């Protein structure tokens, strides 16, 4: 079974936060969630809270019931 994680990065003034927005067994459902998060980010970027809106949202695929080591990114200053 494949699992699809919807992850996004938020980069405030210093550092980076990585959020898990959904974990799905269907790729289409994961892509729909990705679109929802991206639309919410665009709306947030129109206001004054752009530093808390996700900049990058992606779907990461992994095998279920398997050990994985997937880098979700990060930031060190």
JSON list of C-alpha atoms in Angstrom, two decimals:
[
{"chain": "A", "resi": 1, "resn": "UNK", "atom": "CA", "xyz": [0.00, 0.00, 0.00]},
{"chain": "A", "resi": 2, "resn": "UNK", "atom": "CA", "xyz": [1.24, 3.47, -0.85]},
{"chain": "A", "resi": 3, "resn": "UNK", "atom": "CA", "xyz": [0.87, 6.40, 1.52]},
{"chain": "A", "resi": 4, "resn": "UNK", "atom": "CA", "xyz": [0.88, 10.01, 0.38]},
{"chain": "A", "resi": 5, "resn": "UNK", "atom": "CA", "xyz": [1.92, 12.72, 2.84]},
{"chain": "A", "resi": 6, "resn": "UNK", "atom": "CA", "xyz": [1.00, 16.34, 2.13]},
{"chain": "A", "resi": 7, "resn": "UNK", "atom": "CA", "xyz": [3.73, 18.49, 3.65]},
{"chain": "A", "resi": 8, "resn": "UNK", "atom": "CA", "xyz": [4.46, 22.19, 3.53]},
{"chain": "A", "resi": 9, "resn": "UNK", "atom": "CA", "xyz": [7.15, 24.54, 4.73]},
{"chain": "A", "resi": 10, "resn": "UNK", "atom": "CA", "xyz": [6.59, 27.84, 6.52]},
{"chain": "A", "resi": 11, "resn": "UNK", "atom": "CA", "xyz": [9.55, 30.19, 6.64]},
{"chain": "A", "resi": 12, "resn": "UNK", "atom": "CA", "xyz": [9.13, 33.07, 9.08]},
{"chain": "A", "resi": 13, "resn": "UNK", "atom": "CA", "xyz": [11.92, 35.61, 9.59]},
{"chain": "A", "resi": 14, "resn": "UNK", "atom": "CA", "xyz": [14.40, 33.05, 10.90]},
{"chain": "A", "resi": 15, "resn": "UNK", "atom": "CA", "xyz": [14.16, 29.29, 10.54]},
{"chain": "A", "resi": 16, "resn": "UNK", "atom": "CA", "xyz": [11.67, 26.98, 8.93]},
{"chain": "A", "resi": 17, "resn": "UNK", "atom": "CA", "xyz": [8.67, 24.99, 10.12]},
{"chain": "A", "resi": 18, "resn": "UNK", "atom": "CA", "xyz": [7.53, 21.83, 8.36]},
{"chain": "A", "resi": 19, "resn": "UNK", "atom": "CA", "xyz": [3.86, 20.90, 8.66]},
{"chain": "A", "resi": 20, "resn": "UNK", "atom": "CA", "xyz": [2.04, 17.68, 7.83]},
{"chain": "A", "resi": 21, "resn": "UNK", "atom": "CA", "xyz": [-1.30, 18.67, 6.27]},
{"chain": "A", "resi": 22, "resn": "UNK", "atom": "CA", "xyz": [-2.59, 15.21, 5.49]},
{"chain": "A", "resi": 23, "resn": "UNK", "atom": "CA", "xyz": [-1.76, 11.53, 5.18]},
{"chain": "A", "resi": 24, "resn": "UNK", "atom": "CA", "xyz": [-3.72, 9.70, 2.50]},
{"chain": "A", "resi": 25, "resn": "UNK", "atom": "CA", "xyz": [-3.88, 6.30, 0.83]},
{"chain": "A", "resi": 26, "resn": "UNK", "atom": "CA", "xyz": [-5.19, 7.82, -2.41]},
{"chain": "A", "resi": 27, "resn": "UNK", "atom": "CA", "xyz": [-2.97, 10.11, -4.49]},
{"chain": "A", "resi": 28, "resn": "UNK", "atom": "CA", "xyz": [-5.95, 12.07, -5.85]},
{"chain": "A", "resi": 29, "resn": "UNK", "atom": "CA", "xyz": [-7.12, 12.83, -2.31]},
{"chain": "A", "resi": 30, "resn": "UNK", "atom": "CA", "xyz": [-3.60, 13.99, -1.43]},
{"chain": "A", "resi": 31, "resn": "UNK", "atom": "CA", "xyz": [-3.49, 16.24, -4.50]},
{"chain": "A", "resi": 32, "resn": "UNK", "atom": "CA", "xyz": [-6.89, 17.73, -3.55]},
{"chain": "A", "resi": 33, "resn": "UNK", "atom": "CA", "xyz": [-5.59, 18.48, -0.05]},
{"chain": "A", "resi": 34, "resn": "UNK", "atom": "CA", "xyz": [-2.45, 20.03, -1.56]},
{"chain": "A", "resi": 35, "resn": "UNK", "atom": "CA", "xyz": [-4.63, 22.31, -3.69]},
{"chain": "A", "resi": 36, "resn": "UNK", "atom": "CA", "xyz": [-6.68, 23.31, -0.62]},
{"chain": "A", "resi": 37, "resn": "UNK", "atom": "CA", "xyz": [-3.53, 24.21, 1.35]},
{"chain": "A", "resi": 38, "resn": "UNK", "atom": "CA", "xyz": [-2.07, 26.15, -1.59]},
{"chain": "A", "resi": 39, "resn": "UNK", "atom": "CA", "xyz": [-5.33, 28.09, -2.04]},
{"chain": "A", "resi": 40, "resn": "UNK", "atom": "CA", "xyz": [-5.39, 28.97, 1.66]},
{"chain": "A", "resi": 41, "resn": "UNK", "atom": "CA", "xyz": [-1.75, 30.09, 1.42]},
{"chain": "A", "resi": 42, "resn": "UNK", "atom": "CA", "xyz": [-2.54, 32.37, -1.52]},
{"chain": "A", "resi": 43, "resn": "UNK", "atom": "CA", "xyz": [-5.40, 33.94, 0.45]},
{"chain": "A", "resi": 44, "resn": "UNK", "atom": "CA", "xyz": [-3.14, 34.42, 3.49]},
{"chain": "A", "resi": 45, "resn": "UNK", "atom": "CA", "xyz": [-0.42, 35.98, 1.32]},
{"chain": "A", "resi": 46, "resn": "UNK", "atom": "CA", "xyz": [-2.89, 38.63, 0.17]},
{"chain": "A", "resi": 47, "resn": "UNK", "atom": "CA", "xyz": [-3.12, 39.90, 3.76]},
{"chain": "A", "resi": 48, "resn": "UNK", "atom": "CA", "xyz": [-0.47, 40.84, 6.26]},
{"chain": "A", "resi": 49, "resn": "UNK", "atom": "CA", "xyz": [0.22, 37.33, 7.55]},
{"chain": "A", "resi": 50, "resn": "UNK", "atom": "CA", "xyz": [2.30, 36.12, 4.63]},
{"chain": "A", "resi": 51, "resn": "UNK", "atom": "CA", "xyz": [5.11, 34.95, 6.90]},
{"chain": "A", "resi": 52, "resn": "UNK", "atom": "CA", "xyz": [2.89, 32.22, 8.31]},
{"chain": "A", "resi": 53, "resn": "UNK", "atom": "CA", "xyz": [1.57, 30.89, 5.00]},
{"chain": "A", "resi": 54, "resn": "UNK", "atom": "CA", "xyz": [3.12, 27.78, 3.45]},
{"chain": "A", "resi": 55, "resn": "UNK", "atom": "CA", "xyz": [5.62, 28.58, 0.70]},
{"chain": "A", "resi": 56, "resn": "UNK", "atom": "CA", "xyz": [6.12, 25.06, -0.63]},
{"chain": "A", "resi": 57, "resn": "UNK", "atom": "CA", "xyz": [3.50, 22.31, -0.46]},
{"chain": "A", "resi": 58, "resn": "UNK", "atom": "CA", "xyz": [4.21, 18.90, -1.91]},
{"chain": "A", "resi": 59, "resn": "UNK", "atom": "CA", "xyz": [2.99, 15.31, -1.90]},
{"chain": "A", "resi": 60, "resn": "UNK", "atom": "CA", "xyz": [5.55, 12.74, -0.76]},
{"chain": "A", "resi": 61, "resn": "UNK", "atom": "CA", "xyz": [4.97, 9.08, -1.60]},
{"chain": "A", "resi": 62, "resn": "UNK", "atom": "CA", "xyz": [6.07, 6.22, 0.66]},
{"chain": "A", "resi": 63, "resn": "UNK", "atom": "CA", "xyz": [5.35, 2.52, 0.95]},
{"chain": "A", "resi": 64, "resn": "UNK", "atom": "CA", "xyz": [3.10, 1.53, 3.85]},
{"chain": "A", "resi": 65, "resn": "UNK", "atom": "CA", "xyz": [4.39, -0.90, 6.47]},
{"chain": "A", "resi": 66, "resn": "UNK", "atom": "CA", "xyz": [7.99, -0.14, 5.52]},
{"chain": "A", "resi": 67, "resn": "UNK", "atom": "CA", "xyz": [10.85, 1.68, 7.18]},
{"chain": "A", "resi": 68, "resn": "UNK", "atom": "CA", "xyz": [11.58, 4.96, 5.39]},
{"chain": "A", "resi": 69, "resn": "UNK", "atom": "CA", "xyz": [13.99, 7.82, 5.74]},
{"chain": "A", "resi": 70, "resn": "UNK", "atom": "CA", "xyz": [12.53, 10.78, 3.88]},
{"chain": "A", "resi": 71, "resn": "UNK", "atom": "CA", "xyz": [14.08, 14.19, 4.34]},
{"chain": "A", "resi": 72, "resn": "UNK", "atom": "CA", "xyz": [11.37, 16.78, 4.82]},
{"chain": "A", "resi": 73, "resn": "UNK", "atom": "CA", "xyz": [13.80, 19.66, 4.65]},
{"chain": "A", "resi": 74, "resn": "UNK", "atom": "CA", "xyz": [14.83, 22.16, 7.25]},
{"chain": "A", "resi": 75, "resn": "UNK", "atom": "CA", "xyz": [16.80, 25.29, 7.89]},
{"chain": "A", "resi": 76, "resn": "UNK", "atom": "CA", "xyz": [19.78, 26.01, 10.07]},
{"chain": "A", "resi": 77, "resn": "UNK", "atom": "CA", "xyz": [21.24, 29.45, 10.62]}
]
